[in-house]
Short mmCIF file of C-alpha atoms and ligand atoms in Angstrom, two decimals:
data_model
loop_
_atom_site.label_atom_id
_atom_site.label_comp_id
_atom_site.label_asym_id
_atom_site.label_seq_id
_atom_site.Cartn_x
_atom_site.Cartn_y
_atom_site.Cartn_z
CA MET A 1 9.15 -15.41 28.81
CA LEU A 2 8.39 -11.79 27.94
CA VAL A 3 11.22 -9.50 26.96
CA VAL A 4 10.54 -5.84 26.24
CA TRP A 5 12.77 -4.15 23.69
CA GLY A 6 13.13 -0.44 23.14
CA LEU A 7 12.97 1.13 19.70
CA ARG A 8 16.22 2.68 18.55
CA THR A 9 16.20 4.22 15.09
CA LEU A 10 13.54 3.56 12.50
CA VAL A 11 14.59 1.91 9.27
CA CYS A 12 13.27 4.79 7.22
CA ASN A 13 14.76 7.43 9.47
CA VAL A 14 11.30 8.88 9.98
CA LYS A 15 11.17 10.77 13.27
CA SER A 16 8.08 9.88 15.23
CA GLY A 17 5.64 12.47 14.09
CA LYS A 18 8.11 15.35 14.17
CA PRO A 19 7.63 17.83 11.35
CA ILE A 20 10.30 17.78 8.67
CA LYS A 21 11.75 21.20 8.05
CA GLY A 22 13.18 22.16 4.68
CA GLU A 23 14.77 25.19 3.14
CA VAL A 24 12.62 25.27 0.02
CA MET A 25 8.83 25.15 0.05
CA ILE A 26 7.41 22.01 -1.58
CA ARG A 27 3.97 22.46 -3.15
CA VAL A 28 1.69 19.50 -3.67
CA GLY A 29 -1.53 18.67 -5.46
CA ILE A 30 -3.81 15.84 -4.35
CA VAL A 31 -5.95 14.03 -6.94
CA GLY A 32 -8.91 12.19 -5.39
CA THR A 33 -10.36 13.20 -2.03
CA GLY A 34 -11.23 9.91 -0.32
CA ILE A 35 -7.95 8.49 1.00
CA GLY A 36 -6.51 11.76 -0.33
CA ARG A 37 -7.49 13.28 3.03
CA LEU A 38 -5.03 10.99 4.80
CA HIS A 39 -2.30 12.19 2.43
CA ALA A 40 -3.29 15.75 3.34
CA ASN A 41 -2.94 14.90 7.06
CA GLY A 42 0.57 13.63 6.32
CA TYR A 43 1.57 16.78 4.43
CA LYS A 44 0.28 18.83 7.37
CA LYS A 45 2.90 17.04 9.53
CA CYS A 46 5.67 18.47 7.35
CA GLN A 47 7.04 22.00 7.66
CA ASP A 48 7.54 24.03 4.49
CA VAL A 49 5.06 21.94 2.54
CA GLU A 50 2.00 23.62 1.06
CA ILE A 51 -1.04 21.73 -0.18
CA LYS A 52 -1.58 23.94 -3.22
CA ALA A 53 -4.53 22.16 -4.83
CA PHE A 54 -7.13 19.42 -4.58
CA CYS A 55 -8.57 17.80 -7.67
CA ASP A 56 -11.71 15.69 -7.79
CA ILE A 57 -14.37 15.20 -10.45
CA ASP A 58 -16.76 15.95 -7.58
CA ARG A 59 -16.11 19.70 -7.23
CA GLU A 60 -17.91 19.95 -3.89
CA ARG A 61 -15.65 17.32 -2.32
CA ALA A 62 -12.55 19.07 -3.65
CA GLU A 63 -13.77 22.47 -2.41
CA ARG A 64 -14.53 21.06 1.05
CA CYS A 65 -10.98 19.65 1.29
CA ALA A 66 -9.49 22.91 0.01
CA ARG A 67 -11.31 24.83 2.76
CA GLU A 68 -10.35 22.36 5.48
CA TYR A 69 -6.69 22.06 4.52
CA GLY A 70 -6.18 25.63 3.31
CA ALA A 71 -5.44 24.85 -0.37
CA LYS A 72 -5.64 27.76 -2.83
CA ASP A 73 -6.82 25.90 -5.91
CA VAL A 74 -9.50 23.40 -6.86
CA TYR A 75 -9.62 21.40 -10.10
CA THR A 76 -12.04 18.91 -11.57
CA ASP A 77 -9.65 17.84 -14.35
CA TYR A 78 -6.25 16.49 -13.28
CA ARG A 79 -4.71 17.46 -16.65
CA GLU A 80 -5.35 21.12 -15.84
CA MET A 81 -3.75 20.75 -12.44
CA MET A 82 -0.57 19.43 -14.08
CA ASN A 83 -0.18 22.80 -15.89
CA ASP A 84 0.49 24.51 -12.56
CA ASP A 85 4.28 24.92 -12.60
CA GLU A 86 4.33 25.71 -8.89
CA ILE A 87 3.19 22.19 -8.00
CA ASP A 88 6.25 19.99 -7.34
CA ALA A 89 4.57 16.75 -6.30
CA VAL A 90 1.30 14.90 -6.77
CA SER A 91 -0.58 12.39 -4.61
CA VAL A 92 -2.52 9.96 -6.81
CA CYS A 93 -5.57 8.92 -4.77
CA THR A 94 -8.11 8.07 -7.48
CA PRO A 95 -9.80 4.77 -8.33
CA ASN A 96 -7.18 2.24 -9.52
CA ALA A 97 -7.83 2.56 -13.28
CA LEU A 98 -6.78 6.22 -13.10
CA HIS A 99 -3.47 5.62 -11.32
CA ALA A 100 -1.53 5.16 -14.57
CA PRO A 101 -2.98 8.10 -16.55
CA VAL A 102 -2.76 10.52 -13.62
CA ALA A 103 0.76 9.48 -12.57
CA ILE A 104 2.07 9.52 -16.16
CA ALA A 105 0.56 12.98 -16.74
CA ALA A 106 2.28 14.15 -13.54
CA PHE A 107 5.67 12.75 -14.57
CA GLU A 108 5.31 14.31 -18.03
CA ALA A 109 4.66 17.63 -16.30
CA GLY A 110 7.88 17.16 -14.26
CA LYS A 111 6.33 16.34 -10.89
CA HIS A 112 7.22 13.78 -8.21
CA VAL A 113 4.51 11.21 -7.51
CA ILE A 114 3.24 9.17 -4.61
CA CYS A 115 0.62 6.70 -5.81
CA GLU A 116 -1.93 4.81 -3.75
CA LYS A 117 -1.97 1.03 -3.82
CA PRO A 118 -2.26 -0.99 -6.04
CA ILE A 119 0.16 0.54 -8.55
CA ALA A 120 -2.45 0.12 -11.33
CA THR A 121 -5.01 -2.38 -12.60
CA ASN A 122 -2.29 -4.57 -14.16
CA ALA A 123 1.50 -4.85 -14.30
CA GLU A 124 1.77 -3.47 -17.86
CA GLU A 125 0.30 -0.15 -16.73
CA GLY A 126 2.61 -0.23 -13.72
CA LYS A 127 5.67 -0.73 -15.92
CA ALA A 128 4.63 2.26 -18.07
CA MET A 129 4.45 4.38 -14.89
CA VAL A 130 7.94 3.29 -13.81
CA GLU A 131 9.27 4.14 -17.29
CA ALA A 132 7.61 7.58 -17.21
CA ALA A 133 9.19 8.29 -13.81
CA LYS A 134 12.62 7.27 -15.08
CA LYS A 135 12.27 9.41 -18.20
CA ALA A 136 11.25 12.41 -16.10
CA GLY A 137 13.96 11.75 -13.50
CA LYS A 138 11.38 12.23 -10.75
CA ILE A 139 10.69 10.37 -7.51
CA PHE A 140 8.05 7.67 -7.71
CA MET A 141 6.88 6.28 -4.41
CA MET A 142 4.16 3.72 -3.75
CA GLY A 143 1.74 4.42 -0.91
CA PHE A 144 2.38 1.13 0.88
CA ASN A 145 1.45 2.64 4.24
CA ASN A 146 1.86 -0.55 6.27
CA ARG A 147 5.63 -0.40 5.84
CA PHE A 148 5.63 2.85 7.84
CA ARG A 149 3.88 1.69 11.01
CA GLY A 150 5.83 1.63 14.26
CA ASP A 151 5.58 -2.17 14.61
CA THR A 152 6.52 -3.00 11.01
CA GLN A 153 9.46 -0.58 11.03
CA LEU A 154 10.76 -2.20 14.20
CA LEU A 155 10.37 -5.74 12.89
CA LYS A 156 12.17 -4.78 9.68
CA LYS A 157 15.08 -3.49 11.78
CA CYS A 158 15.16 -6.78 13.76
CA ILE A 159 15.08 -8.84 10.55
CA GLU A 160 17.94 -6.80 9.10
CA ALA A 161 19.87 -7.45 12.32
CA GLY A 162 19.42 -11.18 11.64
CA GLU A 163 16.99 -11.94 14.49
CA LEU A 164 14.86 -14.30 12.35
CA GLY A 165 17.71 -15.79 10.31
CA GLU A 166 16.62 -16.76 6.80
CA ILE A 167 12.87 -16.31 6.27
CA TYR A 168 11.76 -19.24 4.13
CA TYR A 169 8.00 -19.29 4.68
CA ALA A 170 5.29 -16.70 5.27
CA LYS A 171 1.55 -16.77 5.53
CA THR A 172 -0.46 -13.59 5.25
CA GLY A 173 -4.04 -12.54 4.76
CA TRP A 174 -6.83 -10.07 5.20
CA LEU A 175 -10.18 -11.82 5.50
CA ARG A 176 -13.47 -10.08 6.11
CA ARG A 177 -16.70 -11.75 7.14
CA ARG A 178 -18.73 -8.87 5.69
CA GLY A 179 -17.12 -5.84 4.08
CA ILE A 180 -17.58 -5.29 0.36
CA PRO A 181 -16.59 -1.64 -0.20
CA GLY A 182 -19.02 0.44 -2.29
CA LEU A 183 -21.10 -2.46 -3.62
CA GLY A 184 -21.89 -1.77 -7.28
CA GLY A 185 -19.39 1.11 -7.49
CA TRP A 186 -15.80 1.34 -8.77
CA PHE A 187 -14.36 -1.12 -6.23
CA THR A 188 -16.57 -3.93 -7.58
CA THR A 189 -16.20 -3.02 -11.28
CA LYS A 190 -13.18 -4.78 -12.80
CA SER A 191 -12.52 -2.18 -15.50
CA LEU A 192 -12.12 0.48 -12.78
CA SER A 193 -10.49 -1.55 -10.00
CA GLY A 194 -8.62 -4.38 -11.73
CA GLY A 195 -10.01 -6.87 -9.21
CA GLY A 196 -11.67 -7.42 -5.84
CA PRO A 197 -10.29 -8.03 -2.34
CA LEU A 198 -7.01 -9.42 -3.68
CA ILE A 199 -6.11 -6.12 -5.33
CA ASP A 200 -7.73 -4.07 -2.56
CA LEU A 201 -6.65 -5.83 0.66
CA GLY A 202 -4.31 -8.64 -0.44
CA VAL A 203 -1.98 -6.05 -1.97
CA HIS A 204 -1.35 -4.55 1.51
CA VAL A 205 -0.42 -7.77 3.28
CA LEU A 206 1.50 -9.18 0.32
CA ASP A 207 3.54 -6.01 0.05
CA LEU A 208 4.28 -5.95 3.78
CA THR A 209 5.37 -9.60 3.72
CA LEU A 210 7.60 -9.25 0.66
CA TRP A 211 9.23 -6.12 2.07
CA LEU A 212 9.95 -7.82 5.40
CA MET A 213 11.47 -10.74 3.46
CA GLY A 214 13.76 -8.34 1.55
CA ASN A 215 11.73 -8.07 -1.67
CA PRO A 216 12.81 -11.31 -3.37
CA LYS A 217 11.37 -11.50 -6.89
CA PRO A 218 8.36 -13.78 -7.50
CA THR A 219 8.97 -16.69 -9.91
CA TYR A 220 5.84 -18.87 -9.82
CA VAL A 221 2.24 -18.42 -8.68
CA LEU A 222 -0.67 -20.81 -8.24
CA GLY A 223 -3.95 -19.15 -7.30
CA SER A 224 -7.73 -19.30 -7.15
CA SER A 225 -10.46 -16.74 -6.80
CA TYR A 226 -14.19 -17.02 -6.18
CA ALA A 227 -17.26 -14.75 -6.44
CA MET A 228 -19.81 -16.47 -4.22
CA PHE A 229 -21.72 -13.49 -2.74
CA GLY A 230 -21.03 -10.24 -4.61
CA PRO A 231 -22.83 -10.91 -7.91
CA GLN A 232 -26.06 -11.91 -6.15
CA LEU A 233 -25.90 -8.90 -3.80
CA ALA A 234 -25.37 -6.56 -6.76
CA LYS A 235 -28.32 -8.17 -8.54
CA GLU A 236 -30.51 -7.39 -5.53
CA GLN A 237 -29.12 -3.93 -4.77
CA GLY A 238 -28.03 -2.71 -8.20
CA GLY A 239 -24.70 -1.87 -9.79
CA THR A 240 -21.87 -3.93 -11.20
CA TYR A 241 -20.07 -6.79 -9.47
CA ASP A 242 -17.63 -8.56 -11.77
CA VAL A 243 -14.69 -9.14 -9.41
CA GLU A 244 -13.93 -11.91 -6.89
CA ASP A 245 -14.98 -11.85 -3.23
CA LEU A 246 -12.25 -14.26 -2.09
CA ALA A 247 -8.85 -15.09 -3.53
CA CYS A 248 -5.80 -17.05 -2.44
CA GLY A 249 -2.40 -17.80 -3.89
CA LEU A 250 0.83 -19.66 -3.35
CA VAL A 251 3.84 -17.60 -4.40
CA LYS A 252 7.31 -19.02 -4.95
CA LEU A 253 10.21 -16.58 -4.74
CA GLU A 254 13.62 -16.48 -6.42
CA ASN A 255 15.40 -17.34 -3.14
CA GLY A 256 13.34 -20.54 -2.70
CA ALA A 257 11.00 -19.03 -0.08
CA THR A 258 7.21 -19.42 -0.29
CA ILE A 259 4.31 -17.11 0.65
CA PHE A 260 0.68 -18.10 1.03
CA VAL A 261 -1.69 -15.15 0.69
CA GLU A 262 -5.48 -14.92 1.10
CA ALA A 263 -7.98 -12.05 0.96
CA SER A 264 -11.75 -11.73 1.14
CA TRP A 265 -14.42 -9.05 1.38
CA GLN A 266 -17.08 -11.55 2.35
CA SER A 267 -16.66 -15.12 3.62
CA HIS A 268 -17.92 -17.36 6.42
CA VAL A 269 -15.07 -16.72 8.83
CA GLU A 270 -15.46 -15.84 12.51
CA ARG A 271 -14.46 -12.20 12.16
CA GLU A 272 -12.26 -9.82 10.17
CA ARG A 273 -8.64 -10.89 10.50
CA ILE A 274 -5.47 -9.25 9.21
CA TYR A 275 -2.34 -11.30 9.79
CA THR A 276 1.23 -11.87 8.71
CA GLN A 277 3.23 -14.80 10.00
CA LEU A 278 6.92 -15.08 9.14
CA VAL A 279 8.96 -18.23 9.68
CA GLY A 280 12.76 -18.03 9.67
CA THR A 281 15.67 -20.31 10.60
CA LYS A 282 16.35 -18.44 13.86
CA GLY A 283 12.92 -17.09 14.70
CA GLY A 284 9.37 -16.43 13.60
CA ALA A 285 7.28 -13.28 13.97
CA GLU A 286 3.74 -11.96 13.89
CA PHE A 287 1.82 -8.75 14.68
CA ASP A 288 -0.86 -7.51 17.08
CA PRO A 289 1.01 -7.61 19.34
CA LEU A 290 4.39 -7.70 17.63
CA ARG A 291 6.11 -10.88 18.78
CA ILE A 292 9.19 -12.88 17.87
CA TYR A 293 9.19 -16.63 18.54
CA THR A 294 12.64 -18.09 19.08
CA ASP A 295 14.68 -20.36 21.33
CA VAL A 296 16.82 -19.17 24.21
CA ASN A 297 19.24 -21.75 25.57
CA GLY A 298 17.03 -24.57 24.27
CA ASN A 299 13.77 -23.08 25.61
CA HIS A 300 10.94 -21.54 23.65
CA ALA A 301 11.03 -17.75 24.01
CA ASP A 302 8.17 -15.45 22.99
CA ILE A 303 9.51 -11.92 22.78
CA GLN A 304 6.98 -9.10 22.81
CA LEU A 305 8.41 -5.91 21.39
CA GLN A 306 7.39 -2.39 22.40
CA HIS A 307 7.13 0.11 19.57
CA PRO A 308 5.89 3.66 18.94
CA ASN A 309 2.37 3.96 17.62
CA LEU A 310 3.05 5.62 14.26
CA SER A 311 0.38 6.22 11.63
CA GLY A 312 1.62 4.50 8.49
CA HIS A 313 -0.50 6.83 6.38
CA GLU A 314 1.10 9.97 7.78
CA MET A 315 4.63 8.58 8.03
CA GLU A 316 4.64 7.47 4.38
CA ILE A 317 3.97 11.09 3.37
CA VAL A 318 6.67 12.36 5.74
CA HIS A 319 9.05 9.89 4.04
CA PHE A 320 7.94 11.00 0.55
CA VAL A 321 8.70 14.62 1.40
CA GLU A 322 12.06 13.59 2.88
CA CYS A 323 12.89 11.72 -0.38
CA ILE A 324 12.05 14.82 -2.45
CA ARG A 325 14.15 17.09 -0.22
CA GLU A 326 17.14 14.76 -0.06
CA ASN A 327 16.75 13.23 -3.55
CA LYS A 328 16.60 9.75 -1.98
CA THR A 329 15.14 6.54 -3.36
CA PRO A 330 11.93 5.82 -1.43
CA ILE A 331 11.52 2.73 0.74
CA ALA A 332 8.52 1.76 -1.42
CA THR A 333 9.34 2.15 -5.11
CA GLY A 334 7.35 1.84 -8.32
CA GLU A 335 9.36 -1.30 -9.11
CA HIS A 336 8.07 -2.88 -5.88
CA GLY A 337 4.55 -1.94 -6.98
CA VAL A 338 5.11 -3.76 -10.28
CA HIS A 339 6.42 -6.92 -8.54
CA ILE A 340 3.33 -7.08 -6.36
CA GLN A 341 1.10 -6.47 -9.37
CA LEU A 342 2.78 -9.31 -11.29
CA ILE A 343 1.75 -11.64 -8.45
CA LEU A 344 -1.82 -10.33 -8.35
CA ASP A 345 -2.13 -10.63 -12.16
CA ALA A 346 -0.74 -14.18 -11.96
CA ILE A 347 -3.29 -15.22 -9.30
CA TYR A 348 -6.09 -14.03 -11.59
CA LYS A 349 -4.52 -15.74 -14.60
CA SER A 350 -4.03 -18.97 -12.65
CA THR A 351 -7.73 -18.86 -11.69
CA GLU A 352 -8.69 -18.64 -15.38
CA THR A 353 -6.36 -21.38 -16.61
CA GLY A 354 -6.39 -23.65 -13.57
CA LYS A 355 -2.61 -23.85 -13.91
CA GLY A 356 0.44 -22.32 -12.27
CA VAL A 357 1.92 -19.18 -13.83
CA GLU A 358 5.66 -18.57 -14.28
CA ILE A 359 6.80 -14.99 -13.77
CA ALA A 360 9.83 -14.08 -15.90
N1 NAD B 401 -3.66 2.79 1.57
C1 NAD B 401 -4.87 2.52 2.03
O1 NAD B 401 -5.05 2.09 3.16
C2 NAD B 401 -6.04 2.78 1.14
C3 NAD B 401 -7.33 2.81 1.70
C4 NAD B 401 -8.39 3.09 0.84
C5 NAD B 401 -8.18 3.29 -0.50
N2 NAD B 401 -6.91 3.23 -1.01
C6 NAD B 401 -6.66 3.44 -2.44
O2 NAD B 401 -6.88 4.82 -2.71
C7 NAD B 401 -7.49 4.98 -3.98
C8 NAD B 401 -8.82 5.72 -3.81
O3 NAD B 401 -9.65 4.96 -2.96
P1 NAD B 401 -10.73 5.70 -2.03
O4 NAD B 401 -11.12 4.70 -0.99
O5 NAD B 401 -10.23 7.01 -1.61
O6 NAD B 401 -11.90 5.84 -3.09
P2 NAD B 401 -13.09 6.89 -3.02
O7 NAD B 401 -14.08 6.42 -4.02
O8 NAD B 401 -13.51 7.15 -1.61
O9 NAD B 401 -12.41 8.26 -3.51
C9 NAD B 401 -11.93 8.39 -4.81
C10 NAD B 401 -12.11 9.83 -5.21
O10 NAD B 401 -11.57 9.99 -6.53
C11 NAD B 401 -12.44 10.85 -7.23
N3 NAD B 401 -12.23 10.67 -8.67
C12 NAD B 401 -12.74 9.72 -9.49
N4 NAD B 401 -12.33 9.94 -10.76
C13 NAD B 401 -11.53 11.04 -10.73
C14 NAD B 401 -10.82 11.77 -11.72
N5 NAD B 401 -10.84 11.43 -13.01
N6 NAD B 401 -10.13 12.87 -11.34
C15 NAD B 401 -10.11 13.26 -10.04
N7 NAD B 401 -10.78 12.62 -9.06
C16 NAD B 401 -11.47 11.51 -9.40
C17 NAD B 401 -13.83 10.46 -6.78
O11 NAD B 401 -14.78 11.45 -7.05
C18 NAD B 401 -13.58 10.25 -5.29
O12 NAD B 401 -13.77 11.45 -4.56
C19 NAD B 401 -7.65 3.57 -4.55
O13 NAD B 401 -6.56 3.30 -5.37
C20 NAD B 401 -7.61 2.67 -3.33
O14 NAD B 401 -7.10 1.38 -3.63
C21 NAD B 401 -5.85 2.99 -0.20
#
C-alpha cells in the first residue's frame, strides 16, 4: 500500500526557500571558506543580511569568497575580525580544533554563533563554548544541517504527532567503501579533528537520530574503533593518520531506548550507505525514500511520504537568522552538540579500555 501525504507546516517554521525579511540589517562574518561557502549560500537566501567579512588563514581563498559573495572585508586572523563591532553573528567553519577558540572569541566579542559539526574535539571544549554563550547572552546554534532537510522535518512532525508511538530502538550509520577526506591533512590528524569518521560522519547520523527520538540523554556507551587502512595509506602517501577509519557504538538512553551507530571512511562494504532506521511501538521509519512502516487494520502498510526538497545547509542558516531576529532558541543548540560529543568521546574511551562507559 502506498499512501502519499502532503507537507503542512515545517517543524522549524522555515518557509521553503523564501527569503526572510527583517527590519534591521544583520551583518555576519564567516571563518573558514570550505563549508563556509554553503553558509554564505544560506545567508544569501535571507533578506536584510549582509555577509560583511570572510576570514581564512589562506588569504586568497578568503578574497575569492569576498569577491563572489560581495563581502567588504577579508581577514586572516579571526581575532581581528571579532573587533568589528558591526558584525552581529559569526559562522564557525574551521577545522574542528578551532571551533572552541573561534566561537568563544566571538561570544566574548558579543556575537551570535553558528558552529559547524562536531561542536569541538571533545565535550569539555563544547561545555566551555556553551558557558561562553550563556555568559554573553547570545544565540548559539549547531550546524546540524540534516535536521533541516525536507524529509527529516516532515518525519519529525509525524513523530511529534505520535505516528511512530514510542521509539525504543534505532540503527544509524554512514559507511564509505573508499572516502578518507584529505588524507594526511587535518581530518586525519587527531589533534586537529578529534577523531576520524565517527566525529566526521557519525556525528551527523547520530544527531539526526537523537533529535528524531526527542533528544533523550545518553547514559551508557559501549564502542569500538579500528584503523585498518589509513595509517598504511598515509605511510605510502605522506602526512599524519592517527584516527580511526571505522567505529561503532551501542548507546543506551535515559528513557531506556537504544541506538546502534556505525561510521567508516574506508571499509569492505558494497558501496557508500547513509541510513537511519527508527523502530517505534506504532510504526518504524527510514529515509531515501522517506517511509513509515505500520499496520492498518491488521495489514502491513508501507507509507511513502512526499516532501519538499529543501537544502539542509541553506535552511539551517535561514533558521539561525530567524532565531537572531526573533530571539528564539534554535532547534539545534550547543547543549545538543555537547550530548552528541559525550557519546563520541565515550566510544573512543570504550575502545581504549575495552569496557562500557557511563555518562553522568
Ligand atoms: N555540515 C556538513 O555537512 C559539513 C561538511 C564538511 C565539513 N563540515 C565541517 O566544517 C568544518 C570545516 O570543514 P571543511 O570541509 O570546510 O574543511 P576545509 O579544510 O575544506 O576548510 C577549512 C578552512 O578553514 C581554514 N582555516 C584553517 N585554520 C584557520 C584559522 N585559524 N582561521 C581561519 N581559517 C582557518 C582553512 O584554510 C580552510 O580554508 C569542520 O568542522 C567540518 O567538520 C561540515
